[in-house]
Short mmCIF file of C-alpha atoms in Angstrom, two decimals:
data_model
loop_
_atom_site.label_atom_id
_atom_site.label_comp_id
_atom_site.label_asym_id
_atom_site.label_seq_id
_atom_site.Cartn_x
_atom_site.Cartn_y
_atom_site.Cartn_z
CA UNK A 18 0.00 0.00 0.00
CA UNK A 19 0.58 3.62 -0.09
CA UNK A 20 1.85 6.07 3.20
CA UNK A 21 3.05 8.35 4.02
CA UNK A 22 4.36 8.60 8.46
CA UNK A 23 4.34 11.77 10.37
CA UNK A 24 4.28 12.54 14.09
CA UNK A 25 1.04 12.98 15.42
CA UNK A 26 1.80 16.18 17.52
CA UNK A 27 4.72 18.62 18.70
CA UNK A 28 4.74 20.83 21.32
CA UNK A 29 7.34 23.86 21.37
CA UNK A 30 7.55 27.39 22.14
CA UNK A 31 7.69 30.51 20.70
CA UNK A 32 11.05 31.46 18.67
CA UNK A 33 12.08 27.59 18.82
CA UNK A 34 12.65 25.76 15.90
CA UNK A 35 10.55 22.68 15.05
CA UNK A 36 11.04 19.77 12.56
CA UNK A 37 8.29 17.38 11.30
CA UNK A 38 9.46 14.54 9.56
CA UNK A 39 7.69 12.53 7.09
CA UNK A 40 8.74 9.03 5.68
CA UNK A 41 7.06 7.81 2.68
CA UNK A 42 5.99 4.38 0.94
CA UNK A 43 4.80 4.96 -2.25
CA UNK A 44 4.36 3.17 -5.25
CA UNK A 45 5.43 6.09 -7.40
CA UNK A 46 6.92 9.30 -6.36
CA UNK A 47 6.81 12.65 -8.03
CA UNK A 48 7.25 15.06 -4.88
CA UNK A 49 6.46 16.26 -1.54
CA UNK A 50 4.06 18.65 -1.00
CA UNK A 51 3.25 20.43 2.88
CA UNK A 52 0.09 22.11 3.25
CA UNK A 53 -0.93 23.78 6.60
CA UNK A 54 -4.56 23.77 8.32
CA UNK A 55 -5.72 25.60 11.04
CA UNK A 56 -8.67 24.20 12.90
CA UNK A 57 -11.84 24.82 11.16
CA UNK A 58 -9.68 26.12 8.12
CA UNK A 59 -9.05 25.07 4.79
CA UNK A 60 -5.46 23.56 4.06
CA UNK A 61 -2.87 26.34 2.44
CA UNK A 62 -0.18 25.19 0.37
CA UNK A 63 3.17 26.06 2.36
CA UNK A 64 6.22 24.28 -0.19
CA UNK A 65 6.79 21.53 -2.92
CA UNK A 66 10.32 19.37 -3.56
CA UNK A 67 10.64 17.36 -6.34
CA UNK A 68 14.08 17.49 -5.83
CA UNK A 69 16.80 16.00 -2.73
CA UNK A 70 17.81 19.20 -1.10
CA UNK A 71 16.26 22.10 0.89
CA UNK A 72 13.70 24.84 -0.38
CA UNK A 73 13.30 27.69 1.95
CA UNK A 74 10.67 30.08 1.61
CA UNK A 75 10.81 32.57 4.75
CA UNK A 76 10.96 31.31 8.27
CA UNK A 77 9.96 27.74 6.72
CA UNK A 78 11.94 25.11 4.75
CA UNK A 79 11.09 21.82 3.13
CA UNK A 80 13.66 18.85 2.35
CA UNK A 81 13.57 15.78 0.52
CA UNK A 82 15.82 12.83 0.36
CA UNK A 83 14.38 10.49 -2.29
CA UNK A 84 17.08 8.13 -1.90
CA UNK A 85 15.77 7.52 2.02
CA UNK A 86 12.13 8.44 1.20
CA UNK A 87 12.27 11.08 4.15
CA UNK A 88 11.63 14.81 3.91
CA UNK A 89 10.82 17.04 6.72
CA UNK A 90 9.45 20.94 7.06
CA UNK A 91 11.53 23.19 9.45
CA UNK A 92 9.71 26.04 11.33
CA UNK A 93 11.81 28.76 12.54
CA UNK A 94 11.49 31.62 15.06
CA UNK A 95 7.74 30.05 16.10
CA UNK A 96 5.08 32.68 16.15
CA UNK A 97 1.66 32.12 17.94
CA UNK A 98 -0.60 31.56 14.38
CA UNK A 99 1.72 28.57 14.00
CA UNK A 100 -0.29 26.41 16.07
CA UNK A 101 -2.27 24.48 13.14
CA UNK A 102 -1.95 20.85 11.69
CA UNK A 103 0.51 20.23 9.07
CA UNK A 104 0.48 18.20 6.10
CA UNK A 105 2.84 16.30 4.24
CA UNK A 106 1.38 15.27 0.57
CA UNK A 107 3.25 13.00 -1.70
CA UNK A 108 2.29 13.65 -5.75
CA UNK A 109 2.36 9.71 -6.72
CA UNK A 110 1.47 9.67 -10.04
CA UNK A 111 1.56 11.79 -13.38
CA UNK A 112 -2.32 11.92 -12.87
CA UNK A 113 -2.12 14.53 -10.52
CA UNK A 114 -3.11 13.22 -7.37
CA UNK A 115 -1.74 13.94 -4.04
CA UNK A 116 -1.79 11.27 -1.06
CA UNK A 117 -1.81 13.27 2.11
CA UNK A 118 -0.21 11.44 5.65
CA UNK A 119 -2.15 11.86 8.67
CA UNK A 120 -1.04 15.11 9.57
CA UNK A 121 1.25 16.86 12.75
CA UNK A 122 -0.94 19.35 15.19
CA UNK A 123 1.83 21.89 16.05
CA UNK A 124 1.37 23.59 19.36
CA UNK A 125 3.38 27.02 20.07
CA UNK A 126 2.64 27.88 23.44
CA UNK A 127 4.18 31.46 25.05
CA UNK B 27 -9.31 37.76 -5.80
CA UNK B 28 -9.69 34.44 -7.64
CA UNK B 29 -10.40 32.00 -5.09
CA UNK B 30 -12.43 28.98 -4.20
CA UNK B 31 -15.79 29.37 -3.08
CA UNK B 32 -17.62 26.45 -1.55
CA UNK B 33 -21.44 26.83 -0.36
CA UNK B 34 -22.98 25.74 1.72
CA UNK B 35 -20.57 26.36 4.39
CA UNK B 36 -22.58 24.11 7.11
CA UNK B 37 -25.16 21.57 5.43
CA UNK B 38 -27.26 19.71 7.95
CA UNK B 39 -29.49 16.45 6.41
CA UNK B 40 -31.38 13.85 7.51
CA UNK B 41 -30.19 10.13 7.12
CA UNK B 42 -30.86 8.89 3.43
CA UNK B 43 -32.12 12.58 2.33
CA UNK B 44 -30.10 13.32 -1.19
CA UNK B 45 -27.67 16.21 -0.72
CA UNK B 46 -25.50 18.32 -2.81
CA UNK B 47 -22.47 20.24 -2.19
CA UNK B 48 -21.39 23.12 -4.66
CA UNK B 49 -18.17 24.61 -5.52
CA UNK B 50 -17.20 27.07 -7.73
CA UNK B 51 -13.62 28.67 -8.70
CA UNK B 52 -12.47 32.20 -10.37
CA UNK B 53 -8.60 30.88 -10.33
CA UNK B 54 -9.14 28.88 -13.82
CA UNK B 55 -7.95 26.39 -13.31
CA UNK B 56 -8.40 22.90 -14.99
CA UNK B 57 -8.36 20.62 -12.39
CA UNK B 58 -10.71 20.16 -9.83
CA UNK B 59 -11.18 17.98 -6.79
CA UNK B 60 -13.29 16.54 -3.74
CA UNK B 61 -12.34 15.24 -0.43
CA UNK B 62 -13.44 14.03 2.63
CA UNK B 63 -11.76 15.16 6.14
CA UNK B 64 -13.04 13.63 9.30
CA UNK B 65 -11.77 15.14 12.28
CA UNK B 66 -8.37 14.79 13.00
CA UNK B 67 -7.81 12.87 9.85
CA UNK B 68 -5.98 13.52 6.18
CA UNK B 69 -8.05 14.77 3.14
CA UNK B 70 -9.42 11.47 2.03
CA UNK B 71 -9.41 12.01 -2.21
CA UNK B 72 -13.02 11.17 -3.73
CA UNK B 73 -12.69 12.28 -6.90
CA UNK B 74 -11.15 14.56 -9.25
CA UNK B 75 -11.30 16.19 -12.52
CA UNK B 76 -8.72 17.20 -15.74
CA UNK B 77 -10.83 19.58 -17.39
CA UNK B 78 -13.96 17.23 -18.27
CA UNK B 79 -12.30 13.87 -17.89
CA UNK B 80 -14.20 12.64 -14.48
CA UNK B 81 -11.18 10.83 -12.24
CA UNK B 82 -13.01 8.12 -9.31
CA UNK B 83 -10.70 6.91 -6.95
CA UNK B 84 -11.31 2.71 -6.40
CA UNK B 85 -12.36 3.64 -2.46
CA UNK B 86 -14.98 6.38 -3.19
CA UNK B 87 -18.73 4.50 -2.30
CA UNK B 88 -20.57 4.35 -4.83
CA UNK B 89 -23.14 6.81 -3.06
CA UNK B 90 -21.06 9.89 -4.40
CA UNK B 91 -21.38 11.30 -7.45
CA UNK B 92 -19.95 14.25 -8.44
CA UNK B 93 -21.04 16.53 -11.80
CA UNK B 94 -18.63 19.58 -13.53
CA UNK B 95 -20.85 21.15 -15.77
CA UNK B 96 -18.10 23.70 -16.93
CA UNK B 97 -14.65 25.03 -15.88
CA UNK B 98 -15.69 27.39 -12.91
CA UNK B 99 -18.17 24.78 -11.11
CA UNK B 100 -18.23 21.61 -9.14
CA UNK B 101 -20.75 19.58 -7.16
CA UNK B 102 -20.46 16.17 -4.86
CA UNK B 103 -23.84 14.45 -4.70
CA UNK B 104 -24.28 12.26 -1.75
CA UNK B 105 -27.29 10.16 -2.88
CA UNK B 106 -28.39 8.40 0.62
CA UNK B 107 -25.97 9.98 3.49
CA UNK B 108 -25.34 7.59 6.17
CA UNK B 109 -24.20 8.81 9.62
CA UNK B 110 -20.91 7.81 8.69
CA UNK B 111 -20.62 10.40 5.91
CA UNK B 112 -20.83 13.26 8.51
CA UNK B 113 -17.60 15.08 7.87
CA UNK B 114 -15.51 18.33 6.03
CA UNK B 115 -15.69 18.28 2.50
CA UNK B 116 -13.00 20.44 0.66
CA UNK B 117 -13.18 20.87 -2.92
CA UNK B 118 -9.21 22.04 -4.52
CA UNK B 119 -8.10 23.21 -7.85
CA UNK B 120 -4.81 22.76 -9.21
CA UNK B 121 -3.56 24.79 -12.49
CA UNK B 122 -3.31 21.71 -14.48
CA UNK B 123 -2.32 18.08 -13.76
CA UNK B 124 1.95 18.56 -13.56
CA UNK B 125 1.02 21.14 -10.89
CA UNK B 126 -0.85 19.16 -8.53
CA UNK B 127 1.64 19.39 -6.13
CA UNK B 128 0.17 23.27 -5.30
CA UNK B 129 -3.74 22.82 -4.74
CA UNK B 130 -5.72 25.63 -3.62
CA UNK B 131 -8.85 24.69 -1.68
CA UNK B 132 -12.13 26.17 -0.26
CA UNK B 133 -13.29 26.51 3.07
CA UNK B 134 -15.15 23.46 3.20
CA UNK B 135 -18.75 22.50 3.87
CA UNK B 136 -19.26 20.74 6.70
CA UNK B 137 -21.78 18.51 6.70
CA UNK B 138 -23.70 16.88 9.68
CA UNK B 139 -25.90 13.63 8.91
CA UNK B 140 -29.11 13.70 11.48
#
């Protein structure tokens, strides 16, 4: 089958620096999306790596390692509106589909 | 702003009463999509669409249906909801299939099965 593994929940606090990994078993790979949700909200694209290496787009980066099926989404300097679930979303196949893992609930507390 | 609209944003019907679920889009884009979130769970894929060519995934009962009369709109039919249908539905577009990797969703309709 298809999955994709990510913790269920970190806890850190503000201006830390959090990593959520995600490990993936896929029949066919194409990238790694992450998409963040805040409760009740709808899920906002955040960063996509088709690519190994690191893509940083402000205070968060994405990395991929397709040779260990592992990438992972750093957050840096935490802020309060952090605190939301977050998604990592593997594109696995040229149909344009996305399989989403279970999702990380990040907690920022002061 | 182009966006993705989804109405109703709450839906509330009765067990086995036919429903339908709307979405419409001003991004353009060509593909759309439907999934299922129950709480504290992943997007669940139903369906999607490239342009007109209608995309069912194996797992999606056959008591969804889902209709894209043109580019801009979307709908999910639920023909007999069961309590076990109760749950966030998000419709997405993506700018065509090689970008799915960057979906762009609506708020969701949540819908509650009495």
């Amino acid at each position: 089958g298809q999955s994709l593994e990510q913790p269920s929940e970190v806890t850190a606090v503000e201006g830390a620096i959090v990593q959520i990994n995600c490990t993936y078993q896929t029949s066919g790979f194409y990238g790694l999306s992450w998409y963040q949700q805040h409760d009740g909200g709808a899920p906002t694209f955040l960063s996509y790596n088709a690519l190994d290496g690191l893509e940083e787009t402000g205070r968060f980066s994405s990395f991929l390692s397709r040779s260990d099926s592992y990438g992972y989404l750093l957050l840096q300097e935490l802020q309060m509106k952090d605190s939301a679930s977050y998604f990592c979303a593997g594109e696995t196949d040229s149909w344009g589909k996305l399989q989403f893992g279970a999702g990380t609930q990040v907690v920022v507390t002061p | 702003d182009a966006m993705v609209i989804q109405n109703p944003r709450y839906q509330v019907t009765q067990f086995g009463k036919p429903v339908t679920l709307s979405c419409s889009q001003t991004l353009n884009h060509n593909v759309m999509y439907w999934y299922q979130q129950k709480s504290s769970q992943a997007p669940k894929l139903l369906f999607h669409y490239y342009d007109k060519d209608f995309n069912n995934e194996a797992d999606t009962p056959d008591n969804f249906q889902s209709r894209r009369p043109n580019t801009s709109f979307c709908f999910l039919d639920i023909r007999s909801p069961g309590l076990g249908d109760a749950a966030m539905y998000l419709c997405a577009t993506s700018r065509a299939r090689d970008r799915a990797y960057e979906q762009y969703f609506g708020p969701g309709t949540r819908l509650t099965v009495t």
